[in-house]
mmCIF file of C-alpha atoms and ligand atoms in Angstrom:
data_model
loop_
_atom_site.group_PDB
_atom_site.id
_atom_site.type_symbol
_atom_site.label_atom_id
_atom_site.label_comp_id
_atom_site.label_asym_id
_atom_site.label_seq_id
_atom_site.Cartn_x
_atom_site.Cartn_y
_atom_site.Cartn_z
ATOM 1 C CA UNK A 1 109.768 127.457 80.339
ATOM 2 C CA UNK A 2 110.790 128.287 77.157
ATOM 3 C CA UNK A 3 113.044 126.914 74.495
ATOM 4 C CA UNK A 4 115.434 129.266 72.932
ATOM 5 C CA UNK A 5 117.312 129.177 69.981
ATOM 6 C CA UNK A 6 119.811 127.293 70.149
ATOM 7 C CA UNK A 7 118.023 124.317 72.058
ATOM 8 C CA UNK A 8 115.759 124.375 68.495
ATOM 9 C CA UNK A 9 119.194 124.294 66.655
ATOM 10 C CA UNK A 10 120.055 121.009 69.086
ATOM 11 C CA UNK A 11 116.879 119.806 68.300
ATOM 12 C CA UNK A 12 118.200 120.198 64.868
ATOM 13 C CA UNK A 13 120.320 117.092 65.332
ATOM 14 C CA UNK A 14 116.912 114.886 64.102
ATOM 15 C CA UNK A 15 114.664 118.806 62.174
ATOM 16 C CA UNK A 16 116.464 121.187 61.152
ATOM 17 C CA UNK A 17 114.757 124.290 63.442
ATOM 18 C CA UNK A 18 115.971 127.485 65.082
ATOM 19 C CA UNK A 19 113.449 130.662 65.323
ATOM 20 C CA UNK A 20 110.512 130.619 66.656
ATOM 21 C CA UNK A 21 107.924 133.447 66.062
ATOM 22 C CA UNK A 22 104.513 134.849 66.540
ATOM 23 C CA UNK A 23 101.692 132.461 64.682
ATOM 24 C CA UNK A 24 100.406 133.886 61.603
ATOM 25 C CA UNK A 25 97.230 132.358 59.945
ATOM 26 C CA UNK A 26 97.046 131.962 56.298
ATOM 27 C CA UNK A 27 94.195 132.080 53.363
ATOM 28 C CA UNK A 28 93.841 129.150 51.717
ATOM 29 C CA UNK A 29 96.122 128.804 48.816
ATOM 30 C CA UNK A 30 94.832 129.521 45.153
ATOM 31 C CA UNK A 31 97.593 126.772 43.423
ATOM 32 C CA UNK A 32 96.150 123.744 44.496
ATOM 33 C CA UNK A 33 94.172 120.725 43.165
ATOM 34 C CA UNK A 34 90.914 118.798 44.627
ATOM 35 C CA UNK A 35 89.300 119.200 48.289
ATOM 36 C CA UNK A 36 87.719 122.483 48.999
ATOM 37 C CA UNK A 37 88.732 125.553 49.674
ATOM 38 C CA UNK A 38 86.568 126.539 52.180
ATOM 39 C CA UNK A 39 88.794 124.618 54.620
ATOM 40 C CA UNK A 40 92.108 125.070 55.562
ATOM 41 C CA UNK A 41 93.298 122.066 58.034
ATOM 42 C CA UNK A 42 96.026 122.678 60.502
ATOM 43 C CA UNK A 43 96.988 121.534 64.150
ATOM 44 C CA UNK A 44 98.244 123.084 67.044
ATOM 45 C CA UNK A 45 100.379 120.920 69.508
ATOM 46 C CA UNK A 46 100.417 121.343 73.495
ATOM 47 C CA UNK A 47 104.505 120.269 74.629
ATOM 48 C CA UNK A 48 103.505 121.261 78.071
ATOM 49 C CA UNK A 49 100.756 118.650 77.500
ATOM 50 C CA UNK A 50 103.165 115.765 76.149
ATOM 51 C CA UNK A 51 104.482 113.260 78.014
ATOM 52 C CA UNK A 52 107.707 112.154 76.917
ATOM 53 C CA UNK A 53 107.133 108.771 77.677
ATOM 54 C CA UNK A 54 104.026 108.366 75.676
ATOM 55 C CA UNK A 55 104.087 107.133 72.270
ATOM 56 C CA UNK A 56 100.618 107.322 71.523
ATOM 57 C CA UNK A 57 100.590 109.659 68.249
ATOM 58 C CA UNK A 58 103.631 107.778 66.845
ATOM 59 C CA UNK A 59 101.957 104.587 67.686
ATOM 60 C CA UNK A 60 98.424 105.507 66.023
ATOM 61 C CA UNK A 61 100.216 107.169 63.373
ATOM 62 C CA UNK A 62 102.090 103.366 62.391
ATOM 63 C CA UNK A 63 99.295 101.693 62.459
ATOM 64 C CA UNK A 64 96.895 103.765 60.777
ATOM 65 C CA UNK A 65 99.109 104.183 58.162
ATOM 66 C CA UNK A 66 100.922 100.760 57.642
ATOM 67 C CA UNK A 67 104.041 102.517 58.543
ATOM 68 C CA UNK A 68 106.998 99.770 58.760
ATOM 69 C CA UNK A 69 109.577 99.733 61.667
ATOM 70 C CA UNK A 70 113.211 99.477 59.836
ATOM 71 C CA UNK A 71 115.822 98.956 62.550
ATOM 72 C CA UNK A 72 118.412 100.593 60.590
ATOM 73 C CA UNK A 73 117.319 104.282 61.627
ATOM 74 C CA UNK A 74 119.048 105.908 58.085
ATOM 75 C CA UNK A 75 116.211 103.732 56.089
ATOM 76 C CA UNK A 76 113.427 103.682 58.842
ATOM 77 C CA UNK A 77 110.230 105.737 57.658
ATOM 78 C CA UNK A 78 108.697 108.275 59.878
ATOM 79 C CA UNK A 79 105.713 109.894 59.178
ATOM 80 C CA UNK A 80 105.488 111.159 62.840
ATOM 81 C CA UNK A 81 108.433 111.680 65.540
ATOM 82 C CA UNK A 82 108.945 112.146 69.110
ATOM 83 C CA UNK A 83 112.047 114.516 69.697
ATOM 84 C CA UNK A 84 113.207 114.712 73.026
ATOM 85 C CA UNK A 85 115.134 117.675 74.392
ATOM 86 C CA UNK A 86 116.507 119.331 77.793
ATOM 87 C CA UNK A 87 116.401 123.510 77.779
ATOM 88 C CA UNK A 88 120.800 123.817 77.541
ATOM 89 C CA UNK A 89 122.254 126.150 81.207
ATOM 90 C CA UNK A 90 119.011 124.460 83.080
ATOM 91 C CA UNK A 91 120.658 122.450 85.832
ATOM 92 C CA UNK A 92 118.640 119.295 86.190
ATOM 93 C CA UNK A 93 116.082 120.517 83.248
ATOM 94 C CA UNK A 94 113.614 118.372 82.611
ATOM 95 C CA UNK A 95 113.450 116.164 79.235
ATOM 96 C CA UNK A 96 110.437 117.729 77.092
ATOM 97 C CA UNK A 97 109.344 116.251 73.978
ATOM 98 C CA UNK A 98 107.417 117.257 70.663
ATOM 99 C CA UNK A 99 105.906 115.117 68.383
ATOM 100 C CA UNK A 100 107.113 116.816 64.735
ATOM 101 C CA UNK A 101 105.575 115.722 61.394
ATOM 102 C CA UNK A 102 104.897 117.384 58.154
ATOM 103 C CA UNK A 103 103.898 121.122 58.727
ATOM 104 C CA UNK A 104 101.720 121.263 55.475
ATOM 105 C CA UNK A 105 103.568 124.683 54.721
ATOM 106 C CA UNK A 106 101.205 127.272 52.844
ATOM 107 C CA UNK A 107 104.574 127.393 50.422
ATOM 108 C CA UNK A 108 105.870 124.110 50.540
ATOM 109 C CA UNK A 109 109.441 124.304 48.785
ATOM 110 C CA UNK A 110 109.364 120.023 48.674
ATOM 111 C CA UNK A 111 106.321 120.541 46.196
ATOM 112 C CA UNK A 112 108.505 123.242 44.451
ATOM 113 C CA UNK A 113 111.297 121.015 43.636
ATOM 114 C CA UNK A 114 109.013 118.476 42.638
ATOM 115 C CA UNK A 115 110.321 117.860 38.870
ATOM 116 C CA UNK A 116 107.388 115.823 37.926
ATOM 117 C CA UNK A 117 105.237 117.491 39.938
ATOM 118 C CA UNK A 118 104.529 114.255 42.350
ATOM 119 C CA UNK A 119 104.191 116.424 45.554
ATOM 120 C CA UNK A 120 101.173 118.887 45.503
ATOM 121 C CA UNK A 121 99.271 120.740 47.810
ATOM 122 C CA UNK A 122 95.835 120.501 47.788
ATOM 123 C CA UNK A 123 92.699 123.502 48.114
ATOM 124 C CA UNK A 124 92.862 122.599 51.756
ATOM 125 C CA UNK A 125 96.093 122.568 52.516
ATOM 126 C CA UNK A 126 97.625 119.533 52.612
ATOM 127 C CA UNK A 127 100.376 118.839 51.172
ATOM 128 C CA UNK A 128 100.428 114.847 49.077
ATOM 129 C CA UNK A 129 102.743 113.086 47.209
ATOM 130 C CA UNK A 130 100.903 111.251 44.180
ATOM 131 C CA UNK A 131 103.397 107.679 44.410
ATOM 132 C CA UNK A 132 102.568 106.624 41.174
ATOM 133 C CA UNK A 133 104.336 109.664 39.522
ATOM 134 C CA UNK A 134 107.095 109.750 42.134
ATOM 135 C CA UNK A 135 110.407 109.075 40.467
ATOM 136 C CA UNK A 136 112.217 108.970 43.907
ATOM 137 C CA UNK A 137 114.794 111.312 43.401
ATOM 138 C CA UNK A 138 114.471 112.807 46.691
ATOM 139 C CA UNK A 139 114.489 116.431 45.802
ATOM 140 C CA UNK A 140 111.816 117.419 47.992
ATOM 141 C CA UNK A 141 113.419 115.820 50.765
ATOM 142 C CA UNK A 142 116.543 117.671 50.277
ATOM 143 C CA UNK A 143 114.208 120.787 50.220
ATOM 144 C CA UNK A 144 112.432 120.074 53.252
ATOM 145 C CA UNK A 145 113.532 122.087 56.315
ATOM 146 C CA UNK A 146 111.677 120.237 58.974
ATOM 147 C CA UNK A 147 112.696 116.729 57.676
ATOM 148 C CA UNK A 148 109.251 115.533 57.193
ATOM 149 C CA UNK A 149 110.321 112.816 54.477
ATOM 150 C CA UNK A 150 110.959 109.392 54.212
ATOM 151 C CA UNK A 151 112.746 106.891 51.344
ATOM 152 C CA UNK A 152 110.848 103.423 51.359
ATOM 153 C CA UNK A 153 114.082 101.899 50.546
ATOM 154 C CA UNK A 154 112.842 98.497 50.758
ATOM 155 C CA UNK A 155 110.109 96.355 49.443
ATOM 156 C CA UNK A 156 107.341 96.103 52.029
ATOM 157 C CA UNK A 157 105.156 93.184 52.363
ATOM 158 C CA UNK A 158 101.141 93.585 53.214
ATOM 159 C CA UNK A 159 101.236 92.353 56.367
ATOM 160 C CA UNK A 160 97.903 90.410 58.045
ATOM 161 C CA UNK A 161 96.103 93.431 60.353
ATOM 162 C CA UNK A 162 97.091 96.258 58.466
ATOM 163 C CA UNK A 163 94.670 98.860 57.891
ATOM 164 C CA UNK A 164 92.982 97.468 54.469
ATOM 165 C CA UNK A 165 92.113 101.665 53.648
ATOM 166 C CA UNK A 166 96.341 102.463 53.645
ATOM 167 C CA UNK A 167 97.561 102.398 50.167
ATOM 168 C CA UNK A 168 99.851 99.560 49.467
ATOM 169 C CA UNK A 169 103.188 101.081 50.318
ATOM 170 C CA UNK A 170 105.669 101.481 47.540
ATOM 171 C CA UNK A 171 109.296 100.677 47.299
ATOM 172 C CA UNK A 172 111.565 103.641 45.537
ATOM 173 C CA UNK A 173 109.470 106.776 46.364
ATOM 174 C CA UNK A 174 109.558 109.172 49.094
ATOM 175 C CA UNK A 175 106.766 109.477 51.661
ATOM 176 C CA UNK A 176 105.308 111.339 54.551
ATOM 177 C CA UNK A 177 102.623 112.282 57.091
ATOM 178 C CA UNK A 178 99.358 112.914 54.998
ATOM 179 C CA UNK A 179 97.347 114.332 57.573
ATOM 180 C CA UNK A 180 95.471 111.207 57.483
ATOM 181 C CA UNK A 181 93.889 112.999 54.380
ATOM 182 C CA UNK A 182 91.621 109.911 53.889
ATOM 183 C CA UNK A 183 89.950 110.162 57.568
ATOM 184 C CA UNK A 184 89.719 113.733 57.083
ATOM 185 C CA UNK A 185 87.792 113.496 54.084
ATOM 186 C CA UNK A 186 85.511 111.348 56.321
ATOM 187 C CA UNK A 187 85.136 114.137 58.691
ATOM 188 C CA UNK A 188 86.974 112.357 61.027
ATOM 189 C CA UNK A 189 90.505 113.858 62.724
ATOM 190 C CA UNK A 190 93.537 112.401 61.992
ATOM 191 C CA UNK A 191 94.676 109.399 63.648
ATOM 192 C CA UNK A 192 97.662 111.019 65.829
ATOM 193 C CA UNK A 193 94.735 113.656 67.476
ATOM 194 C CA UNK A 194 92.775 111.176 68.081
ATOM 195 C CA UNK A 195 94.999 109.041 69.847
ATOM 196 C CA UNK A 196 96.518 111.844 71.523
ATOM 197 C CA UNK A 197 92.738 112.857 72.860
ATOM 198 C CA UNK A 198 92.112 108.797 74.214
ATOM 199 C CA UNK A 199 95.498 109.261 76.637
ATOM 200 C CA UNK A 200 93.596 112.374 78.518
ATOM 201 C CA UNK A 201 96.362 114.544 77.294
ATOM 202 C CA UNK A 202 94.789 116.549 75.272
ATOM 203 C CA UNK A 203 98.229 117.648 73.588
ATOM 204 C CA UNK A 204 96.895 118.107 70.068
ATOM 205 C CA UNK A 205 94.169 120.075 68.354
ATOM 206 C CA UNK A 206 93.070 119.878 64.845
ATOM 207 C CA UNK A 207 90.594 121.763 62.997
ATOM 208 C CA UNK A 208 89.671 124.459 60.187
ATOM 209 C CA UNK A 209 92.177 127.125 60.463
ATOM 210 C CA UNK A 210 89.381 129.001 58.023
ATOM 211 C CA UNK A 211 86.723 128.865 61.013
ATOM 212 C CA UNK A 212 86.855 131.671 62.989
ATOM 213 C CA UNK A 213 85.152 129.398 65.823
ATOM 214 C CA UNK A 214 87.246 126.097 65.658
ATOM 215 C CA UNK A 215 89.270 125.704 68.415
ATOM 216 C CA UNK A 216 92.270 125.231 66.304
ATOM 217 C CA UNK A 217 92.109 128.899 64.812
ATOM 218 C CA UNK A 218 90.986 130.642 68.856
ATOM 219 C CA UNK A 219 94.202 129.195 69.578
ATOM 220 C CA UNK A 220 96.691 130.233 66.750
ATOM 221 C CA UNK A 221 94.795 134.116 67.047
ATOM 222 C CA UNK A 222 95.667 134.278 70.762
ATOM 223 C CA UNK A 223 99.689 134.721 69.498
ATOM 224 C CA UNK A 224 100.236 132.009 72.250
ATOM 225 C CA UNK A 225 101.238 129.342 69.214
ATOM 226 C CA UNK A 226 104.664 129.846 67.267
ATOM 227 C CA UNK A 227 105.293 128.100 63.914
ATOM 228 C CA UNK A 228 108.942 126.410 63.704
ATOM 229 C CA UNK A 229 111.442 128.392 61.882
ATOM 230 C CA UNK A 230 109.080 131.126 60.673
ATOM 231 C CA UNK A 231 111.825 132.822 59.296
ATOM 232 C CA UNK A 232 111.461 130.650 56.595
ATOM 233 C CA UNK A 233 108.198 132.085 55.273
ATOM 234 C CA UNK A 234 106.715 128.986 54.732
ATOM 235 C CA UNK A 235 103.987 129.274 57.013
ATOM 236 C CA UNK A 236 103.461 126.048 58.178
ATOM 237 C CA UNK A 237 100.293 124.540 59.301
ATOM 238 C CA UNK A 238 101.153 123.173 62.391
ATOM 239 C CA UNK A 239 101.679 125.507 65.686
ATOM 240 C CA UNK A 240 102.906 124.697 68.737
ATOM 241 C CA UNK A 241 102.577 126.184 72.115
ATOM 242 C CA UNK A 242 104.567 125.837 75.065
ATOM 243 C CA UNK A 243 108.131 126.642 73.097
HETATM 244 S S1 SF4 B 1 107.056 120.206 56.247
HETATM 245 FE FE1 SF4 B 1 108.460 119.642 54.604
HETATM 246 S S2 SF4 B 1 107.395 118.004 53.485
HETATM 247 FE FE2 SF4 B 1 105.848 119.077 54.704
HETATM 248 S S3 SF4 B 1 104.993 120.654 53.324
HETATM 249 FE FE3 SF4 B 1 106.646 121.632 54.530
HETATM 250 S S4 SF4 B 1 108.469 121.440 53.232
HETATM 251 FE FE4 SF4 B 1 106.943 119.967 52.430
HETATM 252 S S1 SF4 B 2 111.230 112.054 45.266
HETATM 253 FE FE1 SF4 B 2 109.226 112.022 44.267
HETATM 254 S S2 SF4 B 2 107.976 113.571 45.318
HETATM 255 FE FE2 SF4 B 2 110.140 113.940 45.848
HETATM 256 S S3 SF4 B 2 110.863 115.481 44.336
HETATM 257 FE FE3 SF4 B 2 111.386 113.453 43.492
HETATM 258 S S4 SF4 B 2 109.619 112.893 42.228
HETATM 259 FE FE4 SF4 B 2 108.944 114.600 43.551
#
Protein backbone atom coordinates (compact mmCIF):
# COMPACT_ATOMS: atom_id res chain seq x y z
CA UNK A 1 0.00 0.00 0.00
CA UNK A 2 1.09 3.18 -0.77
CA UNK A 3 0.57 6.68 0.46
CA UNK A 4 -0.16 9.27 -2.09
CA UNK A 5 -0.03 12.76 -2.07
CA UNK A 6 -2.42 14.09 -0.53
CA UNK A 7 -2.47 11.58 2.53
CA UNK A 8 1.40 13.22 2.98
CA UNK A 9 -0.37 16.69 2.72
CA UNK A 10 -2.90 15.26 5.72
CA UNK A 11 -0.04 14.13 7.37
CA UNK A 12 0.88 17.70 7.01
CA UNK A 13 -1.54 18.60 9.78
CA UNK A 14 1.61 17.73 12.48
CA UNK A 15 5.08 17.94 9.01
CA UNK A 16 4.53 19.75 6.48
CA UNK A 17 5.06 16.81 3.49
CA UNK A 18 3.59 16.07 0.07
CA UNK A 19 5.95 14.36 -2.76
CA UNK A 20 7.58 11.60 -2.41
CA UNK A 21 10.41 10.55 -4.84
CA UNK A 22 13.11 8.18 -5.82
CA UNK A 23 16.12 8.17 -2.98
CA UNK A 24 19.11 9.93 -4.04
CA UNK A 25 22.41 9.53 -2.02
CA UNK A 26 24.57 12.44 -1.38
CA UNK A 27 28.56 13.23 -0.96
CA UNK A 28 29.37 14.46 2.09
CA UNK A 29 29.11 18.15 2.31
CA UNK A 30 32.33 20.41 1.98
CA UNK A 31 30.67 23.47 4.45
CA UNK A 32 30.82 21.84 7.57
CA UNK A 33 32.75 21.89 10.89
CA UNK A 34 34.30 18.89 13.13
CA UNK A 35 33.60 14.95 12.73
CA UNK A 36 34.94 13.38 9.64
CA UNK A 37 34.17 13.32 6.43
CA UNK A 38 34.65 10.01 5.59
CA UNK A 39 31.19 9.31 7.05
CA UNK A 40 28.03 10.41 6.12
CA UNK A 41 25.24 9.13 8.79
CA UNK A 42 21.72 8.63 7.69
CA UNK A 43 18.71 6.21 8.48
CA UNK A 44 16.27 4.50 6.61
CA UNK A 45 12.84 3.74 8.33
CA UNK A 46 10.61 0.47 7.67
CA UNK A 47 6.50 1.89 8.14
CA UNK A 48 5.50 -1.54 7.08
CA UNK A 49 7.69 -2.56 10.05
CA UNK A 50 6.10 -0.01 12.68
CA UNK A 51 3.62 -0.73 14.87
CA UNK A 52 1.46 2.03 15.62
CA UNK A 53 1.03 1.16 19.00
CA UNK A 54 4.62 1.05 19.92
CA UNK A 55 6.33 3.92 21.33
CA UNK A 56 9.60 2.56 21.64
CA UNK A 57 11.80 5.18 19.52
CA UNK A 58 9.86 8.11 21.07
CA UNK A 59 10.29 6.55 24.40
CA UNK A 60 14.24 5.88 24.05
CA UNK A 61 14.51 9.04 22.33
CA UNK A 62 13.01 11.01 25.90
CA UNK A 63 15.01 9.41 27.92
CA UNK A 64 18.20 9.37 26.28
CA UNK A 65 17.94 12.77 25.73
CA UNK A 66 16.28 14.32 28.92
CA UNK A 67 13.48 15.30 26.72
CA UNK A 68 10.57 16.87 29.04
CA UNK A 69 6.82 15.95 28.57
CA UNK A 70 4.87 19.52 28.46
CA UNK A 71 1.14 18.79 28.48
CA UNK A 72 0.37 21.83 26.64
CA UNK A 73 1.19 20.26 23.07
CA UNK A 74 2.02 24.12 21.45
CA UNK A 75 5.15 24.20 24.09
CA UNK A 76 5.85 20.36 24.33
CA UNK A 77 9.40 19.47 22.78
CA UNK A 78 9.75 16.70 20.34
CA UNK A 79 12.80 15.54 19.16
CA UNK A 80 11.09 12.37 17.72
CA UNK A 81 7.24 11.81 16.67
CA UNK A 82 4.87 9.15 15.93
CA UNK A 83 2.35 10.37 13.14
CA UNK A 84 -0.45 8.29 12.60
CA UNK A 85 -2.37 8.19 9.34
CA UNK A 86 -5.18 6.13 7.32
CA UNK A 87 -4.50 5.97 3.20
CA UNK A 88 -7.89 8.66 2.34
CA UNK A 89 -10.82 6.41 -0.38
CA UNK A 90 -9.48 3.07 1.61
CA UNK A 91 -12.66 1.79 3.22
CA UNK A 92 -11.66 0.43 6.58
CA UNK A 93 -7.75 1.37 5.88
CA UNK A 94 -5.68 0.54 8.36
CA UNK A 95 -3.95 3.28 10.77
CA UNK A 96 -0.07 3.29 9.73
CA UNK A 97 2.37 5.27 11.52
CA UNK A 98 5.95 6.88 10.97
CA UNK A 99 8.17 7.95 13.42
CA UNK A 100 9.49 11.59 11.80
CA UNK A 101 12.47 13.50 13.28
CA UNK A 102 15.09 15.74 11.92
CA UNK A 103 16.10 14.60 8.31
CA UNK A 104 19.73 16.04 8.65
CA UNK A 105 19.14 17.62 5.07
CA UNK A 106 22.48 17.76 2.92
CA UNK A 107 21.13 21.66 2.51
CA UNK A 108 19.55 22.38 5.59
CA UNK A 109 17.67 25.85 5.04
CA UNK A 110 17.19 26.01 9.29
CA UNK A 111 21.14 26.30 9.32
CA UNK A 112 20.73 28.91 6.47
CA UNK A 113 18.61 31.22 8.36
CA UNK A 114 20.67 30.81 11.22
CA UNK A 115 21.65 34.67 11.89
CA UNK A 116 24.29 33.83 14.34
CA UNK A 117 25.13 30.91 12.85
CA UNK A 118 23.89 28.61 16.00
CA UNK A 119 22.65 25.72 13.71
CA UNK A 120 25.48 23.99 11.66
CA UNK A 121 25.98 20.97 9.94
CA UNK A 122 28.75 19.04 10.62
CA UNK A 123 31.54 16.91 8.04
CA UNK A 124 29.22 14.03 8.70
CA UNK A 125 26.16 15.24 8.26
CA UNK A 126 24.44 16.11 11.06
CA UNK A 127 22.92 18.88 11.48
CA UNK A 128 23.50 20.73 15.55
CA UNK A 129 22.43 23.62 17.10
CA UNK A 130 25.38 25.12 19.34
CA UNK A 131 22.72 26.43 22.53
CA UNK A 132 25.08 28.65 23.88
CA UNK A 133 25.00 30.94 20.74
CA UNK A 134 21.29 30.35 20.14
CA UNK A 135 19.45 33.62 20.48
CA UNK A 136 16.02 31.83 20.14
CA UNK A 137 14.54 33.65 17.52
CA UNK A 138 13.15 30.72 15.89
CA UNK A 139 14.15 31.37 12.35
CA UNK A 140 15.22 28.02 11.59
CA UNK A 141 12.12 26.69 12.80
CA UNK A 142 10.12 28.82 10.59
CA UNK A 143 12.49 27.47 7.81
CA UNK A 144 12.12 23.98 8.57
CA UNK A 145 9.77 22.04 6.25
CA UNK A 146 9.52 18.84 8.17
CA UNK A 147 8.93 20.58 11.58
CA UNK A 148 11.84 19.05 13.24
CA UNK A 149 12.12 21.96 15.95
CA UNK A 150 11.27 22.62 19.28
CA UNK A 151 11.09 26.06 21.69
CA UNK A 152 12.14 25.06 25.37
CA UNK A 153 9.75 27.60 26.51
CA UNK A 154 10.17 26.81 30.02
CA UNK A 155 12.83 26.39 32.57
CA UNK A 156 13.58 22.70 33.03
CA UNK A 157 14.76 21.25 36.18
CA UNK A 158 17.60 18.26 36.25
CA UNK A 159 15.56 15.75 37.27
CA UNK A 160 17.05 12.53 39.53
CA UNK A 161 17.63 9.53 36.64
CA UNK A 162 18.29 11.57 33.82
CA UNK A 163 20.95 10.61 31.59
CA UNK A 164 24.06 12.50 33.39
CA UNK A 165 25.82 12.58 29.40
CA UNK A 166 22.50 14.96 28.06
CA UNK A 167 23.47 18.51 28.18
CA UNK A 168 21.60 20.46 30.73
CA UNK A 169 18.62 21.62 28.74
CA UNK A 170 18.23 25.30 28.19
CA UNK A 171 15.31 27.58 28.53
CA UNK A 172 14.88 30.25 25.41
CA UNK A 173 16.55 28.30 22.52
CA UNK A 174 15.27 26.04 19.98
CA UNK A 175 16.13 22.34 19.89
CA UNK A 176 15.95 19.08 18.06
CA UNK A 177 16.82 15.45 17.33
CA UNK A 178 20.75 15.30 17.25
CA UNK A 179 21.13 12.00 15.95
CA UNK A 180 22.26 11.09 19.29
CA UNK A 181 25.56 12.70 17.91
CA UNK A 182 27.24 11.89 21.29
CA UNK A 183 26.56 7.91 21.04
CA UNK A 184 27.52 8.09 17.56
CA UNK A 185 30.75 9.47 18.22
CA UNK A 186 31.04 6.38 20.51
CA UNK A 187 30.39 4.15 17.66
CA UNK A 188 27.33 3.32 19.05
CA UNK A 189 23.71 3.89 17.00
CA UNK A 190 21.45 6.25 18.09
CA UNK A 191 19.17 5.61 20.82
CA UNK A 192 15.74 5.47 18.70
CA UNK A 193 17.55 2.39 16.37
CA UNK A 194 18.46 0.84 19.05
CA UNK A 195 15.35 0.70 20.76
CA UNK A 196 13.56 0.12 17.69
CA UNK A 197 16.02 -3.15 17.10
CA UNK A 198 15.19 -4.52 21.12
CA UNK A 199 11.14 -4.60 20.08
CA UNK A 200 12.06 -7.31 17.13
CA UNK A 201 10.81 -4.79 14.70
CA UNK A 202 13.51 -4.07 13.04
CA UNK A 203 11.82 -0.76 11.61
CA UNK A 204 14.96 1.37 11.53
CA UNK A 205 18.42 1.18 10.04
CA UNK A 206 21.27 3.45 10.58
CA UNK A 207 24.59 3.52 9.15
CA UNK A 208 27.31 5.24 6.77
CA UNK A 209 25.49 6.37 3.79
CA UNK A 210 29.41 6.74 2.44
CA UNK A 211 29.86 2.77 2.74
CA UNK A 212 29.03 1.15 -0.17
CA UNK A 213 28.49 -2.09 2.13
CA UNK A 214 26.42 -0.68 5.14
CA UNK A 215 23.16 -1.79 5.10
CA UNK A 216 21.85 1.66 5.30
CA UNK A 217 23.34 2.71 1.78
CA UNK A 218 22.21 -1.30 -0.04
CA UNK A 219 18.98 -0.03 0.94
CA UNK A 220 18.70 3.68 -0.25
CA UNK A 221 20.62 2.26 -3.86
CA UNK A 222 17.83 -0.30 -4.36
CA UNK A 223 15.34 3.01 -5.24
CA UNK A 224 12.96 1.13 -2.79
CA UNK A 225 13.49 4.26 -0.10
CA UNK A 226 11.88 7.79 -0.93
CA UNK A 227 13.02 10.95 0.92
CA UNK A 228 9.93 13.24 2.13
CA UNK A 229 9.21 16.11 -0.05
CA UNK A 230 12.20 15.69 -2.38
CA UNK A 231 10.98 18.34 -4.33
CA UNK A 232 12.50 20.41 -1.97
CA UNK A 233 16.10 19.61 -2.89
CA UNK A 234 17.18 19.29 0.40
CA UNK A 235 18.14 15.86 0.34
CA UNK A 236 17.46 14.68 3.53
CA UNK A 237 19.19 12.00 5.36
CA UNK A 238 16.55 9.98 6.42
CA UNK A 239 14.59 7.51 3.85
CA UNK A 240 11.75 5.72 4.31
CA UNK A 241 10.32 2.71 2.68
CA UNK A 242 6.98 1.43 2.59
CA UNK A 243 5.31 5.05 1.45
S1 LIG B 1 14.81 18.46 8.96
FE1 LIG B 1 14.52 20.62 9.43
S2 LIG B 1 15.79 20.98 11.26
FE2 LIG B 1 16.51 19.07 10.32
S3 LIG B 1 18.20 19.68 8.96
FE3 LIG B 1 16.31 19.60 7.70
S4 LIG B 1 15.54 21.71 7.73
FE4 LIG B 1 17.03 21.54 9.44
S1 LIG C 1 16.48 30.07 17.14
FE1 LIG C 1 18.67 29.75 17.49
S2 LIG C 1 19.31 28.14 16.05
FE2 LIG C 1 17.31 28.92 15.38
S3 LIG C 1 17.79 30.54 13.85
FE3 LIG C 1 17.56 31.58 15.84
S4 LIG C 1 19.63 31.63 16.70
FE4 LIG C 1 19.67 30.12 15.02
Amino acid sequence: MSVDRRDFLKIGAVMAAGTIAPAISGAAGQDEEGASSKNLWGMVIDINKCDPECTACYDACRKENNVPHFPEPELDIHWIRKIKFKQRGVPNAEERSMPAMCFHCEHPPCAHVCPVAATFKRADGIVLIDKHRCIGCRYCMVACPYKARSFVSKHVEHQPGENPESPIRMHGVVEKCDLCVHRIDQGKQPACVEACKKTGGGGMVFGDLNDPKSEVSGIVRSSRATQIRADLGLNPRVFYLGV
